mmCIF file of C-alpha atoms and ligand atoms in Angstrom:
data_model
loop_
_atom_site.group_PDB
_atom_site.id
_atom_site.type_symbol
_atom_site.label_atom_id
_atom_site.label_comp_id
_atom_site.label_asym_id
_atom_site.label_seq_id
_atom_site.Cartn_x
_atom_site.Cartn_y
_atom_site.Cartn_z
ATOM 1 C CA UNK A 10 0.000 0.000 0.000
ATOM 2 C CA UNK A 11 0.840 3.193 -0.729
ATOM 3 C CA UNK A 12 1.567 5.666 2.070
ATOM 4 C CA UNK A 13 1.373 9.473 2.192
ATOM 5 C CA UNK A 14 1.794 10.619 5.480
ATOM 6 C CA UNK A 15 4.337 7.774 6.730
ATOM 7 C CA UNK A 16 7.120 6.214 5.585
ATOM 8 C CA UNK A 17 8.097 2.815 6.263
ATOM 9 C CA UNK A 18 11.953 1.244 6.096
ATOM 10 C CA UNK A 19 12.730 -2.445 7.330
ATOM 11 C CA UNK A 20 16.395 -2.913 8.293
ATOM 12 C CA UNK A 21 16.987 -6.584 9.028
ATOM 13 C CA UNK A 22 14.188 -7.000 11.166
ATOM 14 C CA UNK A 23 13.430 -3.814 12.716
ATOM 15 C CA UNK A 24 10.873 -1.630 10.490
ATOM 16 C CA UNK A 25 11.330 1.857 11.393
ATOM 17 C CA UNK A 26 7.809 3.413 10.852
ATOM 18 C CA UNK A 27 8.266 7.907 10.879
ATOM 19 C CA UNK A 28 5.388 10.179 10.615
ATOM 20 C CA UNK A 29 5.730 12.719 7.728
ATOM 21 C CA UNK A 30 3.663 15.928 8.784
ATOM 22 C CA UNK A 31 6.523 18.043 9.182
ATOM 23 C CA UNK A 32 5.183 21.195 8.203
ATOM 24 C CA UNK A 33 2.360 20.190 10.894
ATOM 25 C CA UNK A 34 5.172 19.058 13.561
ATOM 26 C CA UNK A 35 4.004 15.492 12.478
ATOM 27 C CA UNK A 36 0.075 16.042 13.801
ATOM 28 C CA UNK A 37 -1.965 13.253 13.779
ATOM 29 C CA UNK A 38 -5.006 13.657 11.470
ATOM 30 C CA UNK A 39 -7.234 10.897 10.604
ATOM 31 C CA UNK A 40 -5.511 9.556 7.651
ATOM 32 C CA UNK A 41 -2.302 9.098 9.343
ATOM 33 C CA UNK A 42 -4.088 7.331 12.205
ATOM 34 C CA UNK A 43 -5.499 5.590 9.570
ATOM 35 C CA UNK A 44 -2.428 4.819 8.013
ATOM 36 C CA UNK A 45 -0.403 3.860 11.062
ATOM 37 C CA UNK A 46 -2.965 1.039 11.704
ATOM 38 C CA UNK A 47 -2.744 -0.439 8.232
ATOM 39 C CA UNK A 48 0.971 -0.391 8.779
ATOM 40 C CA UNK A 49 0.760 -2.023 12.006
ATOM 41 C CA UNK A 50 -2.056 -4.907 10.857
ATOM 42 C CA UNK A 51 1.150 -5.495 8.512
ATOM 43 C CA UNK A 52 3.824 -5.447 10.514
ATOM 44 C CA UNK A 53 2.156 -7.839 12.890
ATOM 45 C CA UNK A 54 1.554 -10.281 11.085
ATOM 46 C CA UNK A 55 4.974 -10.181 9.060
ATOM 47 C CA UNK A 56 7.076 -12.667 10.429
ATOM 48 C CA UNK A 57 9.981 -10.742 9.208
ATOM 49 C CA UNK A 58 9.475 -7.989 11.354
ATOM 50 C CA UNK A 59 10.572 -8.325 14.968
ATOM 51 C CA UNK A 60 10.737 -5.311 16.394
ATOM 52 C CA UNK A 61 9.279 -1.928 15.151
ATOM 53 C CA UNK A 62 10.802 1.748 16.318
ATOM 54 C CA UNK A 63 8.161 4.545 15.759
ATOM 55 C CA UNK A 64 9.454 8.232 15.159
ATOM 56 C CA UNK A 65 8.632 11.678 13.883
ATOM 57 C CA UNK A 66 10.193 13.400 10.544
ATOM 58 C CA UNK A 67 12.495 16.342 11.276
ATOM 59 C CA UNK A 68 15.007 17.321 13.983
ATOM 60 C CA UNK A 69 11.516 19.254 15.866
ATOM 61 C CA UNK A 70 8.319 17.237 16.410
ATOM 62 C CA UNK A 71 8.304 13.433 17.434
ATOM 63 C CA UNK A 72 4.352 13.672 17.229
ATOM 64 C CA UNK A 73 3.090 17.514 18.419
ATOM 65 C CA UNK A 74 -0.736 16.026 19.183
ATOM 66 C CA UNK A 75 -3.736 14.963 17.365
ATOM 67 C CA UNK A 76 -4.804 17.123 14.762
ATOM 68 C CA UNK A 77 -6.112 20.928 15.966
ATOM 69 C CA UNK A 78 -7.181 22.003 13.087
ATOM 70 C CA UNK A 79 -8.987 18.937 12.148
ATOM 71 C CA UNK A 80 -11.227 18.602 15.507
ATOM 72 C CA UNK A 81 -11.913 22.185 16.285
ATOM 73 C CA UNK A 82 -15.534 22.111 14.822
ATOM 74 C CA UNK A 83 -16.110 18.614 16.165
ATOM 75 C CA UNK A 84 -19.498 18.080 17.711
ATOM 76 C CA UNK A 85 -19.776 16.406 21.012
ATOM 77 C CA UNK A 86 -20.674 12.950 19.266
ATOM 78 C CA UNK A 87 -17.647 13.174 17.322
ATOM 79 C CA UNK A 88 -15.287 14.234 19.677
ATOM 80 C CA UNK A 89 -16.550 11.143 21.651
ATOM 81 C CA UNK A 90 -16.094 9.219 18.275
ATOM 82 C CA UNK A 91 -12.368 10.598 18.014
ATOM 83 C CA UNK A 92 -11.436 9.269 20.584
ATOM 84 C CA UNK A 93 -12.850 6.043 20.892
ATOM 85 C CA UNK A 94 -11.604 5.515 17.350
ATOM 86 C CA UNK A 95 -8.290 6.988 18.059
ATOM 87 C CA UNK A 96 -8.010 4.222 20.715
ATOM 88 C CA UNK A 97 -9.018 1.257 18.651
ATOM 89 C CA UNK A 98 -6.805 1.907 15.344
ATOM 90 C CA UNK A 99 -3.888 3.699 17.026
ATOM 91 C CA UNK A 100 -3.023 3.604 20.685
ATOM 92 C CA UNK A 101 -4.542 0.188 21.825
ATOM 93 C CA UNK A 102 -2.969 -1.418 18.557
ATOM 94 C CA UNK A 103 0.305 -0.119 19.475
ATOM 95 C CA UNK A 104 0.333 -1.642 23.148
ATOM 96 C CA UNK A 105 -1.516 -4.767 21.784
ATOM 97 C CA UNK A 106 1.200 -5.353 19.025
ATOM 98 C CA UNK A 107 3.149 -8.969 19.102
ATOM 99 C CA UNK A 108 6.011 -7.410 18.779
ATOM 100 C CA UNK A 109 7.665 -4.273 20.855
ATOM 101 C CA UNK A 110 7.278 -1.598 19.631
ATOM 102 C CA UNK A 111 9.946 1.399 20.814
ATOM 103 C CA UNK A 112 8.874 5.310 20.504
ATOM 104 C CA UNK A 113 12.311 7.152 19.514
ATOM 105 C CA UNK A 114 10.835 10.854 20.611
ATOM 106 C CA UNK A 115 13.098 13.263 18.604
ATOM 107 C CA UNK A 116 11.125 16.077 19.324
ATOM 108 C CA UNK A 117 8.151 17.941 20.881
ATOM 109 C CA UNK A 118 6.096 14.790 22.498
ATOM 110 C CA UNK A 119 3.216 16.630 23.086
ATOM 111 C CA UNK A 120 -0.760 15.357 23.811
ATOM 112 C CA UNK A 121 -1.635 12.334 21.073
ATOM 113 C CA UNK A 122 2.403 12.934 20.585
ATOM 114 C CA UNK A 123 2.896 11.619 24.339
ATOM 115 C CA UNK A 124 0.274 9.468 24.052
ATOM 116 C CA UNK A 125 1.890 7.448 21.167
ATOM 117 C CA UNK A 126 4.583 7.467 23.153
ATOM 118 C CA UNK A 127 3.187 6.396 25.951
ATOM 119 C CA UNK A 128 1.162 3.427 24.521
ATOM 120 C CA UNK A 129 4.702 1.994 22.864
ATOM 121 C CA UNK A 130 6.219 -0.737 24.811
ATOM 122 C CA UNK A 131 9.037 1.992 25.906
ATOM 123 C CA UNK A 132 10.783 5.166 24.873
ATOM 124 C CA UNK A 133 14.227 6.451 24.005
ATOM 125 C CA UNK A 134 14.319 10.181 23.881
ATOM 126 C CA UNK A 135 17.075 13.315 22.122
ATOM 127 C CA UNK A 136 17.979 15.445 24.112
ATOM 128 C CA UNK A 137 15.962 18.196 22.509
ATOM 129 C CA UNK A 138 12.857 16.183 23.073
ATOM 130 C CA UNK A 139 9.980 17.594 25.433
ATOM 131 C CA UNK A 140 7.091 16.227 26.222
ATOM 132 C CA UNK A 141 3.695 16.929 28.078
ATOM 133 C CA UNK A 142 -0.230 16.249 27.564
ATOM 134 C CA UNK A 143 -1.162 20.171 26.831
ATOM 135 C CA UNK A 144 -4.697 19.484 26.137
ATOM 136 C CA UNK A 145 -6.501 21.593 29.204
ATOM 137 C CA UNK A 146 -5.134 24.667 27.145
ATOM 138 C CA UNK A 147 -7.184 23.936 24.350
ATOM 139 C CA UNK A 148 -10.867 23.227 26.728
ATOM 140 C CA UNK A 149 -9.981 19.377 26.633
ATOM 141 C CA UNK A 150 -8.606 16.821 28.530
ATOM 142 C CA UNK A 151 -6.332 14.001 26.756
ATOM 143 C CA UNK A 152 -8.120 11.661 25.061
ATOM 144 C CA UNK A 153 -5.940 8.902 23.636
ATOM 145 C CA UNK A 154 -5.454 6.875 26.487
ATOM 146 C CA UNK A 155 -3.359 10.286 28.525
ATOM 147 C CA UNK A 156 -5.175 9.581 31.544
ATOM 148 C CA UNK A 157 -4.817 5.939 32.102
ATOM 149 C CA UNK A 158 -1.111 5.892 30.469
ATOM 150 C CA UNK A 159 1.009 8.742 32.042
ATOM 151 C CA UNK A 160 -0.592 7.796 35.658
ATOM 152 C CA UNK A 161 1.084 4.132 35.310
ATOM 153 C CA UNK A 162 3.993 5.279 34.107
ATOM 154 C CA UNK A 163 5.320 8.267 36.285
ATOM 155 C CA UNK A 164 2.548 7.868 39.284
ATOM 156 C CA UNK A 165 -1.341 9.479 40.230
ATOM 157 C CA UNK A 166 0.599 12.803 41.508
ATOM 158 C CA UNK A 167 3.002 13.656 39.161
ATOM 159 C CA UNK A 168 0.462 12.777 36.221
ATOM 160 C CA UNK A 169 -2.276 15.198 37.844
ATOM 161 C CA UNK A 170 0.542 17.696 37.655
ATOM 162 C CA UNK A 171 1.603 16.930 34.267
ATOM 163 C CA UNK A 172 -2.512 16.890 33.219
ATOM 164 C CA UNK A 173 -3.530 20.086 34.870
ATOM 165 C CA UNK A 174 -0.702 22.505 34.715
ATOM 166 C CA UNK A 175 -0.176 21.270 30.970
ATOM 167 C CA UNK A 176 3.398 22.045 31.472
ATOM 168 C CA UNK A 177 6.076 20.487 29.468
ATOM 169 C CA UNK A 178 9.236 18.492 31.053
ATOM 170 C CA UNK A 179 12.502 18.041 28.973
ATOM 171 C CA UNK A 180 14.276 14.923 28.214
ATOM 172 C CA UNK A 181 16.266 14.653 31.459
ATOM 173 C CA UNK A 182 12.941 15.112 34.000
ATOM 174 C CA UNK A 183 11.292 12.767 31.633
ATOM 175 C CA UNK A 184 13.878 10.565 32.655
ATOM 176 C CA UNK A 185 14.551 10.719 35.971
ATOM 177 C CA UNK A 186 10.313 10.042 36.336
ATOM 178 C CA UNK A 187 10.444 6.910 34.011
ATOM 179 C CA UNK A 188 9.060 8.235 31.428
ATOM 180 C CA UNK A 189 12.068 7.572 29.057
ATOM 181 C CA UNK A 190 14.416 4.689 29.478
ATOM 182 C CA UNK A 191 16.807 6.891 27.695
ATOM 183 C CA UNK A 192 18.260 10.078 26.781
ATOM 184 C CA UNK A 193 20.989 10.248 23.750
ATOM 185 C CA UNK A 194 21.977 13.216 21.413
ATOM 186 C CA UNK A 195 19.533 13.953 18.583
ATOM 187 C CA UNK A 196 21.707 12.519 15.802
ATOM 188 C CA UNK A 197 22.225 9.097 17.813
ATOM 189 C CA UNK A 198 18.780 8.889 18.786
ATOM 190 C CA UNK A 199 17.640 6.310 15.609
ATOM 191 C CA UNK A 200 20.827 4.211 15.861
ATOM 192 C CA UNK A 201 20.718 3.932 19.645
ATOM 193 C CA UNK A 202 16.427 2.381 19.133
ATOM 194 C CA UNK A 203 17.952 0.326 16.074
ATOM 195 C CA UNK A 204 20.712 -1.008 18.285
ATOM 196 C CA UNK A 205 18.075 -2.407 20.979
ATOM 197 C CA UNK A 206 15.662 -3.213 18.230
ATOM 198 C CA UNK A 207 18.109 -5.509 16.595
ATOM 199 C CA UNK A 208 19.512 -6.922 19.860
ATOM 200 C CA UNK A 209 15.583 -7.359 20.490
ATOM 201 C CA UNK A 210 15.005 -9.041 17.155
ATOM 202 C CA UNK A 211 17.513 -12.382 18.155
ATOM 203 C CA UNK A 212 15.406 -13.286 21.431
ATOM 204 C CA UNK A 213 12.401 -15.722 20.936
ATOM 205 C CA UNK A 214 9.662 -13.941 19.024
ATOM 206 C CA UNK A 215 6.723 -16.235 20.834
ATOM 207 C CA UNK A 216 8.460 -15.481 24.333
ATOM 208 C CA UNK A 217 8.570 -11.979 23.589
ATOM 209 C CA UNK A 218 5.305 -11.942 22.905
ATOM 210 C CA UNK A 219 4.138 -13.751 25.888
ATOM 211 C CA UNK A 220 5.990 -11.075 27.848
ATOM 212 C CA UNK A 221 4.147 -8.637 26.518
ATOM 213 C CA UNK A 222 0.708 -9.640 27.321
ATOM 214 C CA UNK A 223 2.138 -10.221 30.682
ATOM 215 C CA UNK A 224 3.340 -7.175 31.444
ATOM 216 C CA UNK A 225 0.501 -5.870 30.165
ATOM 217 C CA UNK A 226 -2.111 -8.021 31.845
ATOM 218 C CA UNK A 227 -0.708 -6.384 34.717
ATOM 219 C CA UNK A 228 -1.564 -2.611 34.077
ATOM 220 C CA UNK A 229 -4.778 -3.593 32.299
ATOM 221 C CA UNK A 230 -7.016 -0.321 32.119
ATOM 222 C CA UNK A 231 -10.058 -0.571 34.397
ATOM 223 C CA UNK A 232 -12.210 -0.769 31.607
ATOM 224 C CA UNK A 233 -14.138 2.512 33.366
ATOM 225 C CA UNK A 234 -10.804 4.751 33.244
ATOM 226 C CA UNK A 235 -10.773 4.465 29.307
ATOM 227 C CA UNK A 236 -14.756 4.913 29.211
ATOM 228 C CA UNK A 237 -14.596 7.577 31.237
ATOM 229 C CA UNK A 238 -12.007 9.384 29.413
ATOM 230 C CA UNK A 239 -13.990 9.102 26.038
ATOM 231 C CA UNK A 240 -17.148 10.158 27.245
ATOM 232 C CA UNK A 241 -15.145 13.164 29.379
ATOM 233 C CA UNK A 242 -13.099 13.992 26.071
ATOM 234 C CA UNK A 243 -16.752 14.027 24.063
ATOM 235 C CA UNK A 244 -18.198 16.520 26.528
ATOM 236 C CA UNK A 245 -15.557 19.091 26.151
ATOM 237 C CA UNK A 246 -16.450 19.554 22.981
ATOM 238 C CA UNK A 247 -20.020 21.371 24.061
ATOM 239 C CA UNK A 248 -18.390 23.760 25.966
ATOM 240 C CA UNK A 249 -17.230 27.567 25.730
ATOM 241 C CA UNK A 250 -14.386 26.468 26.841
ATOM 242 C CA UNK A 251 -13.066 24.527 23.650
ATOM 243 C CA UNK A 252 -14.226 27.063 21.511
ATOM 244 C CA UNK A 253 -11.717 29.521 22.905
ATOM 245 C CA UNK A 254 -8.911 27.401 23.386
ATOM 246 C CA UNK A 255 -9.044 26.111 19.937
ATOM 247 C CA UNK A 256 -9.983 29.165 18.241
ATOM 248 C CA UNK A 257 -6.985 30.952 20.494
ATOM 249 C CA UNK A 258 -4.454 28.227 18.904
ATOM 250 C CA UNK A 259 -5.245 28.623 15.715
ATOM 251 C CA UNK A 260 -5.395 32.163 15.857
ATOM 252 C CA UNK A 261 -2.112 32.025 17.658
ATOM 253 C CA UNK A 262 -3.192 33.981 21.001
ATOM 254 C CA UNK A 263 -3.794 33.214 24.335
ATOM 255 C CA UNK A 264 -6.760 31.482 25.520
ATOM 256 C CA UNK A 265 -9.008 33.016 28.262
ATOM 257 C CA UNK A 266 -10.977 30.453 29.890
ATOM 258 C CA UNK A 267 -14.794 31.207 31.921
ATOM 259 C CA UNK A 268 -14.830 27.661 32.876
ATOM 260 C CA UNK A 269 -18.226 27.521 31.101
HETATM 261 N N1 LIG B 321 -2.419 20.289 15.315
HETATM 262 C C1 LIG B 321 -2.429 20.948 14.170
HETATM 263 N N2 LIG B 321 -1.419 21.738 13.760
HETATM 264 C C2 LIG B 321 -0.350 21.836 14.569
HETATM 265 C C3 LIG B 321 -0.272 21.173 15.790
HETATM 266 C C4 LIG B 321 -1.375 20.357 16.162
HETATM 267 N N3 LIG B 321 -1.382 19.666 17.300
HETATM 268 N N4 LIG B 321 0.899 21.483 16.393
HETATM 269 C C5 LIG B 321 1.548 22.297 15.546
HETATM 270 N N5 LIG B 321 0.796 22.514 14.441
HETATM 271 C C6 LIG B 321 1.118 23.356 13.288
HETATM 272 C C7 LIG B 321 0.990 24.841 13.614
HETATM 273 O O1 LIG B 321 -0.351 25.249 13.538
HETATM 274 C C8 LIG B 321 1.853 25.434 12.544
HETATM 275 O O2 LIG B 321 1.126 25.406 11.322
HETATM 276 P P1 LIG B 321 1.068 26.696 10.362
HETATM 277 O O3 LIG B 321 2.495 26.915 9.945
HETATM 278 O O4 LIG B 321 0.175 26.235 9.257
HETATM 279 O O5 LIG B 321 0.527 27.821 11.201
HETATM 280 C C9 LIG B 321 2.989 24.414 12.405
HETATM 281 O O6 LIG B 321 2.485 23.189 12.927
HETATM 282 C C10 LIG B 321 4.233 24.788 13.191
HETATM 283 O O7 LIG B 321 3.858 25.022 14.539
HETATM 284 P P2 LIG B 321 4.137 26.383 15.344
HETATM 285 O O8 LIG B 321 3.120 26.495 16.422
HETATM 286 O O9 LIG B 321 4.241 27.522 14.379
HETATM 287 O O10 LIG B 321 5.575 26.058 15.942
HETATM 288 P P3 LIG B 321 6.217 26.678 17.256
HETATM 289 O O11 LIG B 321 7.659 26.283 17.251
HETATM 290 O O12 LIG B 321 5.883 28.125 17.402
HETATM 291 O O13 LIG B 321 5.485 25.902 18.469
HETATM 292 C C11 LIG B 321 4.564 23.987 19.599
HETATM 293 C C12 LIG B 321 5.655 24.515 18.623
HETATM 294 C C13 LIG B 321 4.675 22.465 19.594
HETATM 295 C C14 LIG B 321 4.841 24.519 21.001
HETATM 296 C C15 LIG B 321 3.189 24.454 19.113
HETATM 297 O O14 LIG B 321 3.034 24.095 17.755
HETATM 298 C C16 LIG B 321 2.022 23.849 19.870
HETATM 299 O O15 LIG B 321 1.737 24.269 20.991
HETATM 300 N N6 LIG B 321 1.320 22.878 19.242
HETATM 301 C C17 LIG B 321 0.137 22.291 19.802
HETATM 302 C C18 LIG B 321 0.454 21.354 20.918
HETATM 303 C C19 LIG B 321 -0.819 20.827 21.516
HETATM 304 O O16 LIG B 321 -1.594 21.519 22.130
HETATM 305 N N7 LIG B 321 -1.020 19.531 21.321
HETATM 306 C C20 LIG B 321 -2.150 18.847 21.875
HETATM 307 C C21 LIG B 321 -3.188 18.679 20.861
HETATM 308 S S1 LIG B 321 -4.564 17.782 21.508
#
């Protein structure tokens, strides 16, 4: 299949899957959710590929969130519809892949940028990299899985920091909270993921894969914190408060919020 807003290159066994928005800091709009999953469904089922390192295009963006533009008129329903379709072709297919699958953040990490992130088996960072969940500034709360992910990966306080201040940490906090396993100079970052990838890609494919779902089995969602999040994420979408915070993005001001 033919791709337009990804690119895919297999080395050995490692496919290396980047985002191509760059103009757009690599924004995720429907057709490159869209497009990740198809590349995914692939890749998982490819017995040639054993490991799979997801990154952004350019030395700026990993992934700077879903789409702005693209939701900003959203009604309620389909803000709800966002993001329970967000979940299902993009962020629980990551976590629920056979095969790990390795975020190398070169760049801003920022709402759905983080939350990629965050739903990959693990994370190597550059040093430029910075990454938070921004989405309160806009009227909304995250909506691809933010909520349940960041909260088992750094703790319940320091995730109701990161959520509600919607301030940005660099590589080096991101680190020392577990965020990232690790933090490398920019122009290492791909080799460093490729090294692990490849040392990955010699262990036992079926044991790897039964480590997964263990691990995972372990941090299962409470099925009510992701149904809560989509139906929370939906509602924004009525309010005054969206409005302004979208319109003041995209008109490149500050928002001012009435909480209404
Ligand atoms: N959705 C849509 N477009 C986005 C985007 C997003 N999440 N993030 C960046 N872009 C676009 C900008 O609108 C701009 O497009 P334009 O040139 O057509 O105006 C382009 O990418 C470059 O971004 P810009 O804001 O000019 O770069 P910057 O260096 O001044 O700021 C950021 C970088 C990451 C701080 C800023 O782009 C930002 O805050 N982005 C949104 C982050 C966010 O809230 N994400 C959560 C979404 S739920």
């Amino acid at each position: 299949m033919a791709y337009s807003f990804i690119s895919l290159d297999q080395q050995d066994a490692v496919l290396v899957l980047t985002i191509q928005r760059p103009d757009q800091l690599n924004a995720l709009n429907k057709a490159t959710i869209e497009e990740l999953n198809s590349a995914l469904n692939a890749a998982d089922s490819d017995a040639s590929v054993r490991c799979i390192i997801i990154t952004g295009s350019g030395t700026k963006a990993f992934v700077a969130g879903a789409d702005i533009k693209e939701f900003a008129n959203f009604s309620v329903e389909q803000g709800e519809a966002l993001s329970r379709d967000g979940h299902n072709l993009l962020f629980n297919r990551v976590e629920n892949m056979s095969k790990p699958v390795i975020a190398a953040v070169n760049g801003f990490a920022l709402g759905g940028g983080l939350e990629l992130a965050m739903s990959c088996h693990f994370r190597y960072a550059s040093e430029n990299a910075k990454l938070g969940l921004p989405e309160v500034t806009l009227g909304v709360i995250p909506g691809y899985g933010g909520t349940q992910r960041l909260a088992q990966l750094v703790g319940k306080g320091k995730a109701m920091e990161m959520i509600t201040s919607a301030q940005m940490i660099g590589a080096a906090e991101a680190k020392e909270w577990g965020l990232v396993n690790q933090v490398v100079p920019q122009e290492e970052l791909l080799n460093t993921c490729l090294i692990v990838a490849q040392k990955i890609a010699t262990n036992s494919p079926r044991a790897i894969s039964a480590a997964l779902r263990s691990v995972l089995s372990g941090y299962a969602f409470a099925e009510t914190g992701l149904n809560t999040e989509i139906k929370e994420f939906g509602a924004c979408f009525g309010t005054a408060d969206f409005k302004e915070g979208t319109t003041a993005f995209m008109e490149k001001r500050k928002p001012t919020f009435e909480g209404k």
